[in-house]
PDB file of C-alpha atoms in Angstrom:
ATOM      1  CA  GLU A   1       7.342 -14.582  -0.664  1.00  0.00           C
ATOM      2  CA  THR A   2       5.588 -11.829   1.267  1.00  0.00           C
ATOM      3  CA  GLY A   3       3.836 -14.070   3.753  1.00  0.00           C
ATOM      4  CA  VAL A   4       0.450 -12.614   2.810  1.00  0.00           C
ATOM      5  CA  THR A   5      -1.691 -14.573   0.384  1.00  0.00           C
ATOM      6  CA  GLN A   6      -4.940 -13.550  -1.290  1.00  0.00           C
ATOM      7  CA  THR A   7      -7.510 -15.642  -3.111  1.00  0.00           C
ATOM      8  CA  PRO A   8      -8.816 -15.553  -5.709  1.00  0.00           C
ATOM      9  CA  ARG A   9      -6.322 -13.535  -7.760  1.00  0.00           C
ATOM     10  CA  HIS A  10      -8.979 -12.652 -10.324  1.00  0.00           C
ATOM     11  CA  LEU A  11     -12.745 -12.445  -9.930  1.00  0.00           C
ATOM     12  CA  VAL A  12     -15.488 -11.495 -12.338  1.00  0.00           C
ATOM     13  CA  MET A  13     -18.929 -11.083 -10.854  1.00  0.00           C
ATOM     14  CA  GLY A  14     -22.294  -9.709 -11.826  1.00  0.00           C
ATOM     15  CA  MET A  15     -23.994  -6.994  -9.869  1.00  0.00           C
ATOM     16  CA  THR A  16     -26.389  -9.439  -8.225  1.00  0.00           C
ATOM     17  CA  ASN A  17     -23.769 -11.971  -7.157  1.00  0.00           C
ATOM     18  CA  LYS A  18     -22.356 -12.576  -3.699  1.00  0.00           C
ATOM     19  CA  LYS A  19     -18.682 -13.436  -3.418  1.00  0.00           C
ATOM     20  CA  SER A  20     -15.895 -13.267  -0.838  1.00  0.00           C
ATOM     21  CA  LEU A  21     -12.246 -12.312  -0.982  1.00  0.00           C
ATOM     22  CA  LYS A  22      -9.862 -14.094   1.345  1.00  0.00           C
ATOM     23  CA  CYS A  23      -6.593 -12.933   2.869  1.00  0.00           C
ATOM     24  CA  GLU A  24      -4.254 -15.007   4.991  1.00  0.00           C
ATOM     25  CA  GLN A  25      -1.028 -14.002   6.709  1.00  0.00           C
ATOM     26  CA  HIS A  26       1.583 -16.272   8.267  1.00  0.00           C
ATOM     27  CA  LEU A  27       3.674 -13.547   9.852  1.00  0.00           C
ATOM     28  CA  GLY A  28       2.244 -13.490  13.355  1.00  0.00           C
ATOM     29  CA  HIS A  29       0.846  -9.990  12.858  1.00  0.00           C
ATOM     30  CA  ASN A  30      -2.255  -8.784  14.694  1.00  0.00           C
ATOM     31  CA  ALA A  31      -3.323  -5.863  12.535  1.00  0.00           C
ATOM     32  CA  MET A  32      -4.809  -6.374   9.082  1.00  0.00           C
ATOM     33  CA  TYR A  33      -6.033  -3.982   6.393  1.00  0.00           C
ATOM     34  CA  TRP A  34      -8.128  -3.883   3.238  1.00  0.00           C
ATOM     35  CA  TYR A  35      -7.243  -1.369   0.513  1.00  0.00           C
ATOM     36  CA  LYS A  36      -8.928  -0.531  -2.776  1.00  0.00           C
ATOM     37  CA  GLN A  37      -6.759   0.492  -5.708  1.00  0.00           C
ATOM     38  CA  SER A  38      -8.575   1.903  -8.735  1.00  0.00           C
ATOM     39  CA  ALA A  39      -6.988   3.066 -11.952  1.00  0.00           C
ATOM     40  CA  LYS A  40      -5.825   6.672 -11.787  1.00  0.00           C
ATOM     41  CA  LYS A  41      -6.703   6.966  -8.087  1.00  0.00           C
ATOM     42  CA  PRO A  42      -4.641   6.858  -4.902  1.00  0.00           C
ATOM     43  CA  LEU A  43      -4.636   3.806  -2.692  1.00  0.00           C
ATOM     44  CA  GLU A  44      -7.785   3.894  -0.528  1.00  0.00           C
ATOM     45  CA  LEU A  45      -7.785   2.393   2.951  1.00  0.00           C
ATOM     46  CA  MET A  46     -11.104   0.628   3.483  1.00  0.00           C
ATOM     47  CA  PHE A  47     -10.907  -1.210   6.814  1.00  0.00           C
ATOM     48  CA  VAL A  48      -8.467  -1.730   9.660  1.00  0.00           C
ATOM     49  CA  TYR A  49      -8.625  -4.659  12.048  1.00  0.00           C
ATOM     50  CA  SER A  50      -6.643  -4.702  15.264  1.00  0.00           C
ATOM     51  CA  LEU A  51      -6.693  -7.845  17.418  1.00  0.00           C
ATOM     52  CA  GLU A  52      -9.609  -9.084  15.296  1.00  0.00           C
ATOM     53  CA  GLU A  53     -11.712  -6.004  16.034  1.00  0.00           C
ATOM     54  CA  ARG A  54     -12.594  -3.469  13.379  1.00  0.00           C
ATOM     55  CA  VAL A  55     -11.041  -0.172  14.408  1.00  0.00           C
ATOM     56  CA  GLU A  56     -11.503   1.815  11.252  1.00  0.00           C
ATOM     57  CA  ASN A  57     -14.132   1.928   8.522  1.00  0.00           C
ATOM     58  CA  ASN A  58     -13.465   4.703   6.060  1.00  0.00           C
ATOM     59  CA  SER A  59     -16.997   5.439   4.847  1.00  0.00           C
ATOM     60  CA  VAL A  60     -17.130   2.237   2.865  1.00  0.00           C
ATOM     61  CA  PRO A  61     -20.546   1.298   1.395  1.00  0.00           C
ATOM     62  CA  SER A  62     -22.375  -1.495   3.174  1.00  0.00           C
ATOM     63  CA  ARG A  63     -22.155  -3.709   0.093  1.00  0.00           C
ATOM     64  CA  PHE A  64     -18.609  -4.392   1.353  1.00  0.00           C
ATOM     65  CA  SER A  65     -18.627  -6.390   4.586  1.00  0.00           C
ATOM     66  CA  PRO A  66     -15.333  -7.358   6.254  1.00  0.00           C
ATOM     67  CA  GLU A  67     -14.799 -10.244   8.622  1.00  0.00           C
ATOM     68  CA  CYS A  68     -11.782 -11.146  10.733  1.00  0.00           C
ATOM     69  CA  PRO A  69     -12.389 -14.520  12.436  1.00  0.00           C
ATOM     70  CA  ASN A  70      -8.847 -14.740  13.809  1.00  0.00           C
ATOM     71  CA  SER A  71      -5.582 -12.872  13.585  1.00  0.00           C
ATOM     72  CA  SER A  72      -4.422 -14.823  10.514  1.00  0.00           C
ATOM     73  CA  HIS A  73      -7.475 -14.468   8.300  1.00  0.00           C
ATOM     74  CA  LEU A  74      -9.381 -11.560   6.826  1.00  0.00           C
ATOM     75  CA  PHE A  75     -12.344 -11.708   4.482  1.00  0.00           C
ATOM     76  CA  LEU A  76     -14.152  -9.147   2.384  1.00  0.00           C
ATOM     77  CA  HIS A  77     -17.708 -10.192   1.578  1.00  0.00           C
ATOM     78  CA  LEU A  78     -19.171  -8.606  -1.531  1.00  0.00           C
ATOM     79  CA  HIS A  79     -22.822  -8.282  -2.580  1.00  0.00           C
ATOM     80  CA  THR A  80     -24.788  -6.206  -5.077  1.00  0.00           C
ATOM     81  CA  LEU A  81     -21.665  -4.426  -6.265  1.00  0.00           C
ATOM     82  CA  GLN A  82     -21.553  -1.670  -8.862  1.00  0.00           C
ATOM     83  CA  PRO A  83     -19.299  -1.418 -11.922  1.00  0.00           C
ATOM     84  CA  GLU A  84     -17.316   1.356 -10.207  1.00  0.00           C
ATOM     85  CA  ASP A  85     -16.285  -1.193  -7.585  1.00  0.00           C
ATOM     86  CA  SER A  86     -14.051  -2.852 -10.167  1.00  0.00           C
ATOM     87  CA  ALA A  87     -10.510  -2.477  -8.832  1.00  0.00           C
ATOM     88  CA  LEU A  88      -7.530  -4.247  -7.345  1.00  0.00           C
ATOM     89  CA  TYR A  89      -8.239  -5.131  -3.716  1.00  0.00           C
ATOM     90  CA  LEU A  90      -5.148  -5.409  -1.569  1.00  0.00           C
ATOM     91  CA  CYS A  91      -4.784  -6.948   1.849  1.00  0.00           C
ATOM     92  CA  ALA A  92      -1.937  -6.056   4.205  1.00  0.00           C
ATOM     93  CA  SER A  93      -0.802  -6.918   7.710  1.00  0.00           C
ATOM     94  CA  SER A  94       1.537  -5.460  10.307  1.00  0.00           C
ATOM     95  CA  PRO A  95       2.422  -5.830  13.970  1.00  0.00           C
ATOM     96  CA  LEU A  96       0.165  -3.940  16.366  1.00  0.00           C
ATOM     97  CA  GLY A  97       1.590  -0.694  17.726  1.00  0.00           C
ATOM     98  CA  ALA A  98       3.776  -0.918  14.676  1.00  0.00           C
ATOM     99  CA  GLY A  99       6.108   2.050  15.076  1.00  0.00           C
ATOM    100  CA  GLY A 100       8.672   1.607  12.328  1.00  0.00           C
ATOM    101  CA  ALA A 101       7.404  -1.758  11.164  1.00  0.00           C
ATOM    102  CA  GLU A 102       6.197  -1.882   7.595  1.00  0.00           C
ATOM    103  CA  GLN A 103       2.957  -3.285   6.282  1.00  0.00           C
ATOM    104  CA  TYR A 104       3.260  -6.465   4.273  1.00  0.00           C
ATOM    105  CA  PHE A 105       1.011  -6.678   1.229  1.00  0.00           C
ATOM    106  CA  GLY A 106      -0.591  -9.563  -0.564  1.00  0.00           C
ATOM    107  CA  PRO A 107      -0.641  -9.764  -4.370  1.00  0.00           C
ATOM    108  CA  GLY A 108      -4.204  -8.491  -4.582  1.00  0.00           C
ATOM    109  CA  THR A 109      -7.472  -9.659  -6.105  1.00  0.00           C
ATOM    110  CA  ARG A 110      -8.385  -8.081  -9.437  1.00  0.00           C
ATOM    111  CA  LEU A 111     -12.162  -7.641  -9.282  1.00  0.00           C
ATOM    112  CA  THR A 112     -14.295  -6.912 -12.312  1.00  0.00           C
ATOM    113  CA  VAL A 113     -17.985  -6.162 -11.828  1.00  0.00           C
ATOM    114  CA  THR A 114     -20.092  -6.614 -14.939  1.00  0.00           C
TER     115      THR A 114
ATOM    116  CA  ALA B   1      -3.171  17.892   8.829  1.00  0.00           C
ATOM    117  CA  GLN B   2      -1.009  14.819   8.455  1.00  0.00           C
ATOM    118  CA  SER B   3      -0.276  13.971   4.846  1.00  0.00           C
ATOM    119  CA  VAL B   4       2.138  12.471   2.353  1.00  0.00           C
ATOM    120  CA  THR B   5       2.561  14.149  -1.012  1.00  0.00           C
ATOM    121  CA  GLN B   6       4.407  12.810  -4.021  1.00  0.00           C
ATOM    122  CA  LEU B   7       5.393  15.471  -6.515  1.00  0.00           C
ATOM    123  CA  GLY B   8       4.881  14.277 -10.058  1.00  0.00           C
ATOM    124  CA  SER B   9       2.524  11.474 -11.011  1.00  0.00           C
ATOM    125  CA  HIS B  10       4.786  10.436 -13.904  1.00  0.00           C
ATOM    126  CA  VAL B  11       8.562  10.515 -14.169  1.00  0.00           C
ATOM    127  CA  SER B  12      10.417   9.455 -17.291  1.00  0.00           C
ATOM    128  CA  VAL B  13      14.167   8.802 -17.402  1.00  0.00           C
ATOM    129  CA  SER B  14      16.565   7.190 -19.816  1.00  0.00           C
ATOM    130  CA  GLU B  15      18.229   3.914 -18.957  1.00  0.00           C
ATOM    131  CA  GLY B  16      21.396   4.678 -16.985  1.00  0.00           C
ATOM    132  CA  ALA B  17      20.180   8.093 -15.831  1.00  0.00           C
ATOM    133  CA  LEU B  18      19.582   9.236 -12.280  1.00  0.00           C
ATOM    134  CA  VAL B  19      16.187   8.433 -10.797  1.00  0.00           C
ATOM    135  CA  LEU B  20      14.683  10.994  -8.400  1.00  0.00           C
ATOM    136  CA  LEU B  21      11.187  10.518  -7.006  1.00  0.00           C
ATOM    137  CA  ARG B  22       9.977  13.191  -4.622  1.00  0.00           C
ATOM    138  CA  CYS B  23       8.038  12.784  -1.407  1.00  0.00           C
ATOM    139  CA  ASN B  24       7.109  15.344   1.232  1.00  0.00           C
ATOM    140  CA  TYR B  25       5.255  14.776   4.458  1.00  0.00           C
ATOM    141  CA  SER B  26       3.367  16.788   7.020  1.00  0.00           C
ATOM    142  CA  SER B  27       3.391  15.431  10.553  1.00  0.00           C
ATOM    143  CA  SER B  28       3.019  16.720  14.083  1.00  0.00           C
ATOM    144  CA  VAL B  29       5.224  13.954  15.476  1.00  0.00           C
ATOM    145  CA  PRO B  30       8.478  12.363  14.239  1.00  0.00           C
ATOM    146  CA  PRO B  31       7.425  10.183  11.347  1.00  0.00           C
ATOM    147  CA  TYR B  32       8.226   6.714  10.167  1.00  0.00           C
ATOM    148  CA  LEU B  33       8.524   6.791   6.362  1.00  0.00           C
ATOM    149  CA  PHE B  34       8.468   4.092   3.703  1.00  0.00           C
ATOM    150  CA  TRP B  35       8.907   3.646  -0.021  1.00  0.00           C
ATOM    151  CA  TYR B  36       7.079   0.829  -1.762  1.00  0.00           C
ATOM    152  CA  VAL B  37       7.228  -0.378  -5.365  1.00  0.00           C
ATOM    153  CA  GLN B  38       4.369  -1.997  -7.275  1.00  0.00           C
ATOM    154  CA  TYR B  39       4.748  -3.903 -10.518  1.00  0.00           C
ATOM    155  CA  PRO B  40       1.663  -4.415 -12.720  1.00  0.00           C
ATOM    156  CA  ASN B  41      -1.050  -6.540 -11.139  1.00  0.00           C
ATOM    157  CA  GLN B  42       0.999  -7.201  -8.043  1.00  0.00           C
ATOM    158  CA  GLY B  43       0.968  -6.059  -4.434  1.00  0.00           C
ATOM    159  CA  LEU B  44       3.256  -3.466  -2.908  1.00  0.00           C
ATOM    160  CA  GLN B  45       6.819  -4.447  -2.025  1.00  0.00           C
ATOM    161  CA  LEU B  46       8.899  -2.540   0.501  1.00  0.00           C
ATOM    162  CA  LEU B  47      11.955  -0.792  -0.964  1.00  0.00           C
ATOM    163  CA  LEU B  48      13.213   0.898   2.193  1.00  0.00           C
ATOM    164  CA  LYS B  49      12.123   2.589   5.389  1.00  0.00           C
ATOM    165  CA  TYR B  50      13.175   5.383   7.731  1.00  0.00           C
ATOM    166  CA  THR B  51      12.835   4.717  11.432  1.00  0.00           C
ATOM    167  CA  SER B  52      15.094   7.483  12.844  1.00  0.00           C
ATOM    168  CA  ALA B  53      18.223   5.302  13.101  1.00  0.00           C
ATOM    169  CA  ALA B  54      19.940   6.983  10.138  1.00  0.00           C
ATOM    170  CA  THR B  55      18.859   9.761   7.814  1.00  0.00           C
ATOM    171  CA  LEU B  56      20.284   8.084   4.704  1.00  0.00           C
ATOM    172  CA  VAL B  57      18.549   4.800   4.145  1.00  0.00           C
ATOM    173  CA  LYS B  58      19.631   2.170   1.654  1.00  0.00           C
ATOM    174  CA  GLY B  59      17.136  -0.256   0.221  1.00  0.00           C
ATOM    175  CA  ILE B  60      16.812  -3.035  -2.275  1.00  0.00           C
ATOM    176  CA  ASN B  61      17.611  -2.830  -5.983  1.00  0.00           C
ATOM    177  CA  GLY B  62      20.109   0.006  -5.505  1.00  0.00           C
ATOM    178  CA  PHE B  63      17.590   2.550  -4.225  1.00  0.00           C
ATOM    179  CA  GLU B  64      18.203   4.908  -1.345  1.00  0.00           C
ATOM    180  CA  ALA B  65      16.385   7.786   0.322  1.00  0.00           C
ATOM    181  CA  GLU B  66      17.405  10.623   2.587  1.00  0.00           C
ATOM    182  CA  PHE B  67      15.260  11.945   5.403  1.00  0.00           C
ATOM    183  CA  LYS B  68      15.515  15.728   5.655  1.00  0.00           C
ATOM    184  CA  LYS B  69      13.576  17.085   8.595  1.00  0.00           C
ATOM    185  CA  SER B  70      14.190  20.722   7.662  1.00  0.00           C
ATOM    186  CA  GLU B  71      12.622  20.123   4.266  1.00  0.00           C
ATOM    187  CA  THR B  72      10.046  17.557   5.481  1.00  0.00           C
ATOM    188  CA  SER B  73      11.182  15.377   2.598  1.00  0.00           C
ATOM    189  CA  PHE B  74      12.061  11.756   1.933  1.00  0.00           C
ATOM    190  CA  HIS B  75      13.045  11.634  -1.732  1.00  0.00           C
ATOM    191  CA  LEU B  76      13.934   8.326  -3.393  1.00  0.00           C
ATOM    192  CA  THR B  77      16.981   8.087  -5.638  1.00  0.00           C
ATOM    193  CA  LYS B  78      18.907   5.585  -7.700  1.00  0.00           C
ATOM    194  CA  PRO B  79      22.112   6.544  -9.514  1.00  0.00           C
ATOM    195  CA  SER B  80      21.460   4.549 -12.679  1.00  0.00           C
ATOM    196  CA  ALA B  81      18.036   3.442 -13.891  1.00  0.00           C
ATOM    197  CA  HIS B  82      17.438  -0.025 -15.281  1.00  0.00           C
ATOM    198  CA  MET B  83      14.571  -1.031 -17.531  1.00  0.00           C
ATOM    199  CA  SER B  84      13.359  -3.304 -14.728  1.00  0.00           C
ATOM    200  CA  ASP B  85      12.818  -0.253 -12.491  1.00  0.00           C
ATOM    201  CA  ALA B  86       9.745   0.748 -14.508  1.00  0.00           C
ATOM    202  CA  ALA B  87       6.887   0.491 -12.003  1.00  0.00           C
ATOM    203  CA  GLU B  88       4.629   2.481  -9.673  1.00  0.00           C
ATOM    204  CA  TYR B  89       6.283   3.905  -6.556  1.00  0.00           C
ATOM    205  CA  PHE B  90       4.488   4.873  -3.377  1.00  0.00           C
ATOM    206  CA  CYS B  91       5.739   6.925  -0.479  1.00  0.00           C
ATOM    207  CA  ALA B  92       3.970   6.255   2.820  1.00  0.00           C
ATOM    208  CA  GLY B  93       4.188   7.468   6.382  1.00  0.00           C
ATOM    209  CA  ARG B  94       3.130   6.506   9.853  1.00  0.00           C
ATOM    210  CA  LEU B  95       2.564  10.047  10.987  1.00  0.00           C
ATOM    211  CA  GLY B  96       0.586   9.982  14.182  1.00  0.00           C
ATOM    212  CA  SER B  97       0.363   8.247  17.495  1.00  0.00           C
ATOM    213  CA  SER B  98      -2.170   5.660  16.415  1.00  0.00           C
ATOM    214  CA  ASN B  99      -1.262   2.158  17.486  1.00  0.00           C
ATOM    215  CA  THR B 100      -3.149   0.439  14.656  1.00  0.00           C
ATOM    216  CA  GLY B 101      -0.179   0.587  12.319  1.00  0.00           C
ATOM    217  CA  LYS B 102      -2.116   2.658   9.797  1.00  0.00           C
ATOM    218  CA  LEU B 103      -0.083   4.186   6.956  1.00  0.00           C
ATOM    219  CA  ILE B 104      -0.854   7.293   4.953  1.00  0.00           C
ATOM    220  CA  PHE B 105       0.055   6.838   1.289  1.00  0.00           C
ATOM    221  CA  GLY B 106       1.015   9.352  -1.339  1.00  0.00           C
ATOM    222  CA  GLN B 107      -0.695   9.359  -4.700  1.00  0.00           C
ATOM    223  CA  GLY B 108       1.993   7.292  -6.388  1.00  0.00           C
ATOM    224  CA  THR B 109       4.528   8.050  -9.115  1.00  0.00           C
ATOM    225  CA  THR B 110       4.801   6.018 -12.288  1.00  0.00           C
ATOM    226  CA  LEU B 111       8.413   5.615 -13.346  1.00  0.00           C
ATOM    227  CA  GLN B 112       9.028   5.089 -17.054  1.00  0.00           C
ATOM    228  CA  VAL B 113      12.499   4.011 -18.176  1.00  0.00           C
ATOM    229  CA  LYS B 114      13.348   4.621 -21.827  1.00  0.00           C
ATOM    230  CA  PRO B 115      15.999   2.598 -23.650  1.00  0.00           C
TER     231      PRO B 115
END
């Protein structure tokens, strides 16, 4: 049990759909992260939230819209995606000012865009 | 520039053989370093971490890693590979003074274990 849950675990959506990915952590952390993991590519950091404020946005297209309503929840809203957006989307959390503290990862959402 | 580099995208060993996965880092400040393992269609699980308390770090599943500042390395080893060790392994580092907890990940190494 990692303490970080993600729903749904699998999602198939068309390019015109709108869907949301949800991440929840029960670890008392106040930093949360979205990563994209594509086949044959390194892990890509998409967004960083610290104390519910977005502190990093790594040139992610606007069709991905994150939301952090409180320190326990993180969403990734998806609209008009492209087939190349198909990937495993991972959420993670850590304490703020983490020093030697690790990030805890959820199991991921496998997204397929058709 | 701060970076984490894993040498070798694929490593293949026989069951019972030594596992050695290589990781080098580049950092302007003393780093915190981590090894994660990922099984298919799952998230990343922490194997071990270096936080300056000891240069030889022992982790779960019989893995260990040694921090060598002179070589800027943090290689992962296991004396005897099991079939269940087949997975993707990621080295990661907290290399700067950022307080967001951000990690820099290496490219990953796929470990294959042959019977």
